[in-house]
Amino acid sequence: MTTMPIRSQHEPIVLLNASYEPLSMNVTLKRAARLLAKGKAIVLEAAKGRFLRDWPWPRVLILVKYVRIAHEVLYRRPTVSRKGVLKRDSYRCAYCADRANTIDHVLPKSRGGGMTWTNLVAACLRCNSRKRNRTPEEAGMPLRLTPFVPTRLALGDSGATVAIPA
Ligand SMILES: [Zn+2]
């Protein structure tokens, strides 16, 4: 007989607005319990057979009342950062798809390439040093993806910036 690993304990809890729009992709258990206790949210999706006090163990919570949030808070352009670029590209190298832990300027800095979302990609150390001060074309290293500006929501930092009733 095998025992199922208890994974759900570490799985993030998603919080939806009453309109089903996601507000946060990672609500703490403490906050989830507080929202439930105050009747501000209900469990929309639960983990089977587990309980958080009197409630089914939440995977997805939904607010009972719609909370008005400025659209731009969730969707405005996030500040470009090394961590953000790695996250956007799922920590995969834009050239070879290996695990990436550096970022590369597509158009090299020395040639006027900026520190912008559309000029930065995640790259593994090997590809980064192989490419050097060349464009992908010059290096013969085509990009697997087109760098884009992610939303704050996609980067998962909305929870900290959006006021959700406690
Ligand atoms: Zn690589």
PDB file of C-alpha atoms and ligand atoms in Angstrom:
ATOM      1  CA  MET A   1       0.000   0.000   0.000  1.00  0.00           C
ATOM      2  CA  THR A   2       1.311   3.423  -0.875  1.00  0.00           C
ATOM      3  CA  THR A   3       0.650   6.604   0.976  1.00  0.00           C
ATOM      4  CA  MET A   4      -0.244   9.691  -0.986  1.00  0.00           C
ATOM      5  CA  PRO A   5       2.103  12.515  -0.177  1.00  0.00           C
ATOM      6  CA  ILE A   6       0.365  15.461   1.420  1.00  0.00           C
ATOM      7  CA  ARG A   7       1.114  18.077  -1.173  1.00  0.00           C
ATOM      8  CA  SER A   8      -1.922  20.251  -0.773  1.00  0.00           C
ATOM      9  CA  GLN A   9      -0.533  21.750   2.398  1.00  0.00           C
ATOM     10  CA  HIS A  10       2.065  23.579   0.352  1.00  0.00           C
ATOM     11  CA  GLU A  11      -0.067  24.332  -2.649  1.00  0.00           C
ATOM     12  CA  PRO A  12      -0.870  27.978  -3.082  1.00  0.00           C
ATOM     13  CA  ILE A  13      -4.378  29.166  -2.311  1.00  0.00           C
ATOM     14  CA  VAL A  14      -5.912  31.317  -5.012  1.00  0.00           C
ATOM     15  CA  LEU A  15      -8.254  34.145  -4.117  1.00  0.00           C
ATOM     16  CA  LEU A  16     -10.839  35.296  -6.636  1.00  0.00           C
ATOM     17  CA  ASN A  17     -12.886  38.428  -6.618  1.00  0.00           C
ATOM     18  CA  ALA A  18     -16.668  37.880  -6.641  1.00  0.00           C
ATOM     19  CA  SER A  19     -16.381  38.451 -10.393  1.00  0.00           C
ATOM     20  CA  TYR A  20     -14.074  35.393 -10.619  1.00  0.00           C
ATOM     21  CA  GLU A  21     -11.082  37.564 -11.480  1.00  0.00           C
ATOM     22  CA  PRO A  22      -7.992  36.437  -9.595  1.00  0.00           C
ATOM     23  CA  LEU A  23      -6.854  38.817  -6.871  1.00  0.00           C
ATOM     24  CA  SER A  24      -4.002  36.836  -5.465  1.00  0.00           C
ATOM     25  CA  MET A  25      -2.326  33.622  -6.513  1.00  0.00           C
ATOM     26  CA  ASN A  26      -0.869  32.917  -3.120  1.00  0.00           C
ATOM     27  CA  VAL A  27      -2.979  33.652  -0.067  1.00  0.00           C
ATOM     28  CA  THR A  28      -1.557  32.517   3.248  1.00  0.00           C
ATOM     29  CA  LEU A  29      -3.442  29.932   5.226  1.00  0.00           C
ATOM     30  CA  LYS A  30      -3.877  32.416   8.055  1.00  0.00           C
ATOM     31  CA  ARG A  31      -5.474  34.946   5.760  1.00  0.00           C
ATOM     32  CA  ALA A  32      -7.666  32.291   4.166  1.00  0.00           C
ATOM     33  CA  ALA A  33      -8.925  31.215   7.577  1.00  0.00           C
ATOM     34  CA  ARG A  34      -9.631  34.817   8.520  1.00  0.00           C
ATOM     35  CA  LEU A  35     -11.591  35.489   5.322  1.00  0.00           C
ATOM     36  CA  LEU A  36     -13.639  32.340   5.905  1.00  0.00           C
ATOM     37  CA  ALA A  37     -14.225  33.066   9.582  1.00  0.00           C
ATOM     38  CA  LYS A  38     -15.494  36.551   8.803  1.00  0.00           C
ATOM     39  CA  GLY A  39     -17.748  35.234   6.069  1.00  0.00           C
ATOM     40  CA  LYS A  40     -15.953  37.356   3.494  1.00  0.00           C
ATOM     41  CA  ALA A  41     -15.029  34.420   1.273  1.00  0.00           C
ATOM     42  CA  ILE A  42     -16.238  30.921   0.564  1.00  0.00           C
ATOM     43  CA  VAL A  43     -14.374  27.863  -0.643  1.00  0.00           C
ATOM     44  CA  LEU A  44     -14.858  27.426  -4.372  1.00  0.00           C
ATOM     45  CA  GLU A  45     -12.486  24.523  -4.816  1.00  0.00           C
ATOM     46  CA  ALA A  46     -11.315  22.288  -2.026  1.00  0.00           C
ATOM     47  CA  ALA A  47      -8.697  19.640  -1.468  1.00  0.00           C
ATOM     48  CA  LYS A  48     -10.400  16.284  -0.942  1.00  0.00           C
ATOM     49  CA  GLY A  49     -10.681  14.910   2.543  1.00  0.00           C
ATOM     50  CA  ARG A  50      -8.880  17.677   4.349  1.00  0.00           C
ATOM     51  CA  PHE A  51     -10.197  20.384   6.573  1.00  0.00           C
ATOM     52  CA  LEU A  52      -9.174  23.809   7.748  1.00  0.00           C
ATOM     53  CA  ARG A  53     -11.061  24.053  11.028  1.00  0.00           C
ATOM     54  CA  ASP A  54     -14.723  23.819   9.943  1.00  0.00           C
ATOM     55  CA  TRP A  55     -14.156  24.359   6.253  1.00  0.00           C
ATOM     56  CA  PRO A  56     -13.053  22.166   3.406  1.00  0.00           C
ATOM     57  CA  TRP A  57      -9.346  22.791   2.780  1.00  0.00           C
ATOM     58  CA  PRO A  58      -9.280  25.699   0.295  1.00  0.00           C
ATOM     59  CA  ARG A  59      -7.530  25.599  -3.037  1.00  0.00           C
ATOM     60  CA  VAL A  60      -9.567  28.446  -4.488  1.00  0.00           C
ATOM     61  CA  LEU A  61     -11.434  31.019  -2.435  1.00  0.00           C
ATOM     62  CA  ILE A  62     -13.941  33.471  -3.787  1.00  0.00           C
ATOM     63  CA  LEU A  63     -14.973  36.719  -2.157  1.00  0.00           C
ATOM     64  CA  VAL A  64     -18.662  37.004  -1.346  1.00  0.00           C
ATOM     65  CA  LYS A  65     -18.713  40.694  -2.196  1.00  0.00           C
ATOM     66  CA  TYR A  66     -17.071  42.258  -5.209  1.00  0.00           C
ATOM     67  CA  VAL A  67     -14.041  44.369  -4.354  1.00  0.00           C
ATOM     68  CA  ARG A  68     -13.369  47.258  -6.650  1.00  0.00           C
ATOM     69  CA  ILE A  69      -9.724  47.477  -7.631  1.00  0.00           C
ATOM     70  CA  ALA A  70      -8.138  49.843 -10.038  1.00  0.00           C
ATOM     71  CA  HIS A  71      -7.522  47.781 -13.122  1.00  0.00           C
ATOM     72  CA  GLU A  72      -4.134  49.339 -13.527  1.00  0.00           C
ATOM     73  CA  VAL A  73      -2.945  48.064 -10.172  1.00  0.00           C
ATOM     74  CA  LEU A  74      -3.164  44.516 -11.441  1.00  0.00           C
ATOM     75  CA  TYR A  75      -2.181  45.149 -15.007  1.00  0.00           C
ATOM     76  CA  ARG A  76       0.198  48.084 -14.980  1.00  0.00           C
ATOM     77  CA  ARG A  77       3.715  47.543 -16.199  1.00  0.00           C
ATOM     78  CA  PRO A  78       5.852  46.052 -13.463  1.00  0.00           C
ATOM     79  CA  THR A  79       9.338  47.383 -12.825  1.00  0.00           C
ATOM     80  CA  VAL A  80      11.890  45.412 -14.754  1.00  0.00           C
ATOM     81  CA  SER A  81      14.110  43.233 -12.590  1.00  0.00           C
ATOM     82  CA  ARG A  82      16.372  40.234 -12.920  1.00  0.00           C
ATOM     83  CA  LYS A  83      14.015  38.140 -10.830  1.00  0.00           C
ATOM     84  CA  GLY A  84      11.013  39.304 -12.846  1.00  0.00           C
ATOM     85  CA  VAL A  85      12.626  38.347 -16.151  1.00  0.00           C
ATOM     86  CA  LEU A  86      13.552  34.912 -14.809  1.00  0.00           C
ATOM     87  CA  LYS A  87      10.029  34.422 -13.535  1.00  0.00           C
ATOM     88  CA  ARG A  88       8.413  35.594 -16.789  1.00  0.00           C
ATOM     89  CA  ASP A  89      10.530  33.089 -18.719  1.00  0.00           C
ATOM     90  CA  SER A  90       9.851  30.333 -16.150  1.00  0.00           C
ATOM     91  CA  TYR A  91      13.552  30.097 -15.324  1.00  0.00           C
ATOM     92  CA  ARG A  92      14.222  28.576 -18.760  1.00  0.00           C
ATOM     93  CA  CYS A  93      17.013  29.745 -21.027  1.00  0.00           C
ATOM     94  CA  ALA A  94      15.653  31.673 -24.023  1.00  0.00           C
ATOM     95  CA  TYR A  95      18.259  29.993 -26.238  1.00  0.00           C
ATOM     96  CA  CYS A  96      18.474  26.359 -25.160  1.00  0.00           C
ATOM     97  CA  ALA A  97      15.589  25.869 -22.654  1.00  0.00           C
ATOM     98  CA  ASP A  98      17.927  24.697 -19.907  1.00  0.00           C
ATOM     99  CA  ARG A  99      17.489  26.018 -16.398  1.00  0.00           C
ATOM    100  CA  ALA A 100      18.407  29.709 -16.422  1.00  0.00           C
ATOM    101  CA  ASN A 101      19.876  31.746 -13.626  1.00  0.00           C
ATOM    102  CA  THR A 102      21.221  34.755 -15.493  1.00  0.00           C
ATOM    103  CA  ILE A 103      19.614  37.345 -17.725  1.00  0.00           C
ATOM    104  CA  ASP A 104      20.845  38.316 -21.164  1.00  0.00           C
ATOM    105  CA  HIS A 105      20.495  41.575 -23.080  1.00  0.00           C
ATOM    106  CA  VAL A 106      19.190  40.481 -26.509  1.00  0.00           C
ATOM    107  CA  LEU A 107      20.756  43.569 -28.044  1.00  0.00           C
ATOM    108  CA  PRO A 108      23.939  43.879 -25.973  1.00  0.00           C
ATOM    109  CA  LYS A 109      24.282  46.720 -23.498  1.00  0.00           C
ATOM    110  CA  SER A 110      27.494  47.833 -25.190  1.00  0.00           C
ATOM    111  CA  ARG A 111      25.506  48.360 -28.378  1.00  0.00           C
ATOM    112  CA  GLY A 112      22.718  50.378 -26.858  1.00  0.00           C
ATOM    113  CA  GLY A 113      20.446  47.550 -25.719  1.00  0.00           C
ATOM    114  CA  GLY A 114      18.426  48.702 -22.741  1.00  0.00           C
ATOM    115  CA  MET A 115      17.379  47.172 -19.454  1.00  0.00           C
ATOM    116  CA  THR A 116      13.800  46.701 -20.669  1.00  0.00           C
ATOM    117  CA  TRP A 117      11.340  43.811 -20.564  1.00  0.00           C
ATOM    118  CA  THR A 118      11.521  43.431 -24.342  1.00  0.00           C
ATOM    119  CA  ASN A 119      15.319  43.399 -24.458  1.00  0.00           C
ATOM    120  CA  LEU A 120      15.934  40.981 -21.605  1.00  0.00           C
ATOM    121  CA  VAL A 121      15.569  37.226 -21.540  1.00  0.00           C
ATOM    122  CA  ALA A 122      16.434  34.485 -19.086  1.00  0.00           C
ATOM    123  CA  ALA A 123      19.588  32.630 -20.083  1.00  0.00           C
ATOM    124  CA  CYS A 124      21.754  29.856 -18.748  1.00  0.00           C
ATOM    125  CA  LEU A 125      25.333  30.757 -17.927  1.00  0.00           C
ATOM    126  CA  ARG A 126      26.646  28.716 -20.846  1.00  0.00           C
ATOM    127  CA  CYS A 127      24.527  30.454 -23.500  1.00  0.00           C
ATOM    128  CA  ASN A 128      25.097  33.826 -21.893  1.00  0.00           C
ATOM    129  CA  SER A 129      28.864  33.545 -22.112  1.00  0.00           C
ATOM    130  CA  ARG A 130      28.723  31.947 -25.557  1.00  0.00           C
ATOM    131  CA  LYS A 131      26.619  34.780 -26.988  1.00  0.00           C
ATOM    132  CA  ARG A 132      28.916  37.492 -25.646  1.00  0.00           C
ATOM    133  CA  ASN A 133      28.456  40.945 -27.199  1.00  0.00           C
ATOM    134  CA  ARG A 134      26.525  39.731 -30.204  1.00  0.00           C
ATOM    135  CA  THR A 135      22.931  39.785 -31.345  1.00  0.00           C
ATOM    136  CA  PRO A 136      21.147  36.413 -31.543  1.00  0.00           C
ATOM    137  CA  GLU A 137      21.535  36.521 -35.349  1.00  0.00           C
ATOM    138  CA  GLU A 138      25.261  37.204 -35.211  1.00  0.00           C
ATOM    139  CA  ALA A 139      25.754  34.472 -32.639  1.00  0.00           C
ATOM    140  CA  GLY A 140      23.590  32.015 -34.546  1.00  0.00           C
ATOM    141  CA  MET A 141      21.512  31.569 -31.423  1.00  0.00           C
ATOM    142  CA  PRO A 142      17.844  32.142 -32.279  1.00  0.00           C
ATOM    143  CA  LEU A 143      15.478  33.070 -29.469  1.00  0.00           C
ATOM    144  CA  ARG A 144      12.859  30.457 -28.570  1.00  0.00           C
ATOM    145  CA  LEU A 145      10.498  33.212 -27.462  1.00  0.00           C
ATOM    146  CA  THR A 146       9.731  36.855 -27.994  1.00  0.00           C
ATOM    147  CA  PRO A 147      10.331  38.815 -24.817  1.00  0.00           C
ATOM    148  CA  PHE A 148       7.239  40.667 -23.630  1.00  0.00           C
ATOM    149  CA  VAL A 149       6.063  42.907 -20.805  1.00  0.00           C
ATOM    150  CA  PRO A 150       4.398  40.697 -18.180  1.00  0.00           C
ATOM    151  CA  THR A 151       1.513  41.814 -15.988  1.00  0.00           C
ATOM    152  CA  ARG A 152       2.035  42.230 -12.276  1.00  0.00           C
ATOM    153  CA  LEU A 153      -0.534  39.529 -11.839  1.00  0.00           C
ATOM    154  CA  ALA A 154       1.498  37.057 -13.894  1.00  0.00           C
ATOM    155  CA  LEU A 155       4.537  37.813 -11.769  1.00  0.00           C
ATOM    156  CA  GLY A 156       2.464  37.041  -8.697  1.00  0.00           C
ATOM    157  CA  ASP A 157       3.145  40.298  -6.918  1.00  0.00           C
ATOM    158  CA  SER A 158      -0.433  41.526  -6.907  1.00  0.00           C
ATOM    159  CA  GLY A 159      -1.131  40.140  -3.453  1.00  0.00           C
ATOM    160  CA  ALA A 160       1.236  42.598  -1.882  1.00  0.00           C
ATOM    161  CA  THR A 161       0.015  45.633  -3.763  1.00  0.00           C
ATOM    162  CA  VAL A 162      -3.736  45.101  -3.740  1.00  0.00           C
ATOM    163  CA  ALA A 163      -5.702  45.751  -0.610  1.00  0.00           C
ATOM    164  CA  ILE A 164      -7.962  42.800  -0.019  1.00  0.00           C
ATOM    165  CA  PRO A 165     -10.273  42.846   2.986  1.00  0.00           C
ATOM    166  CA  ALA A 166      -8.684  41.024   5.865  1.00  0.00           C
TER     167      ALA A 166
HETATM  168 ZN    ZN B   1      21.073  28.126 -22.576  1.00  0.00          ZN
END
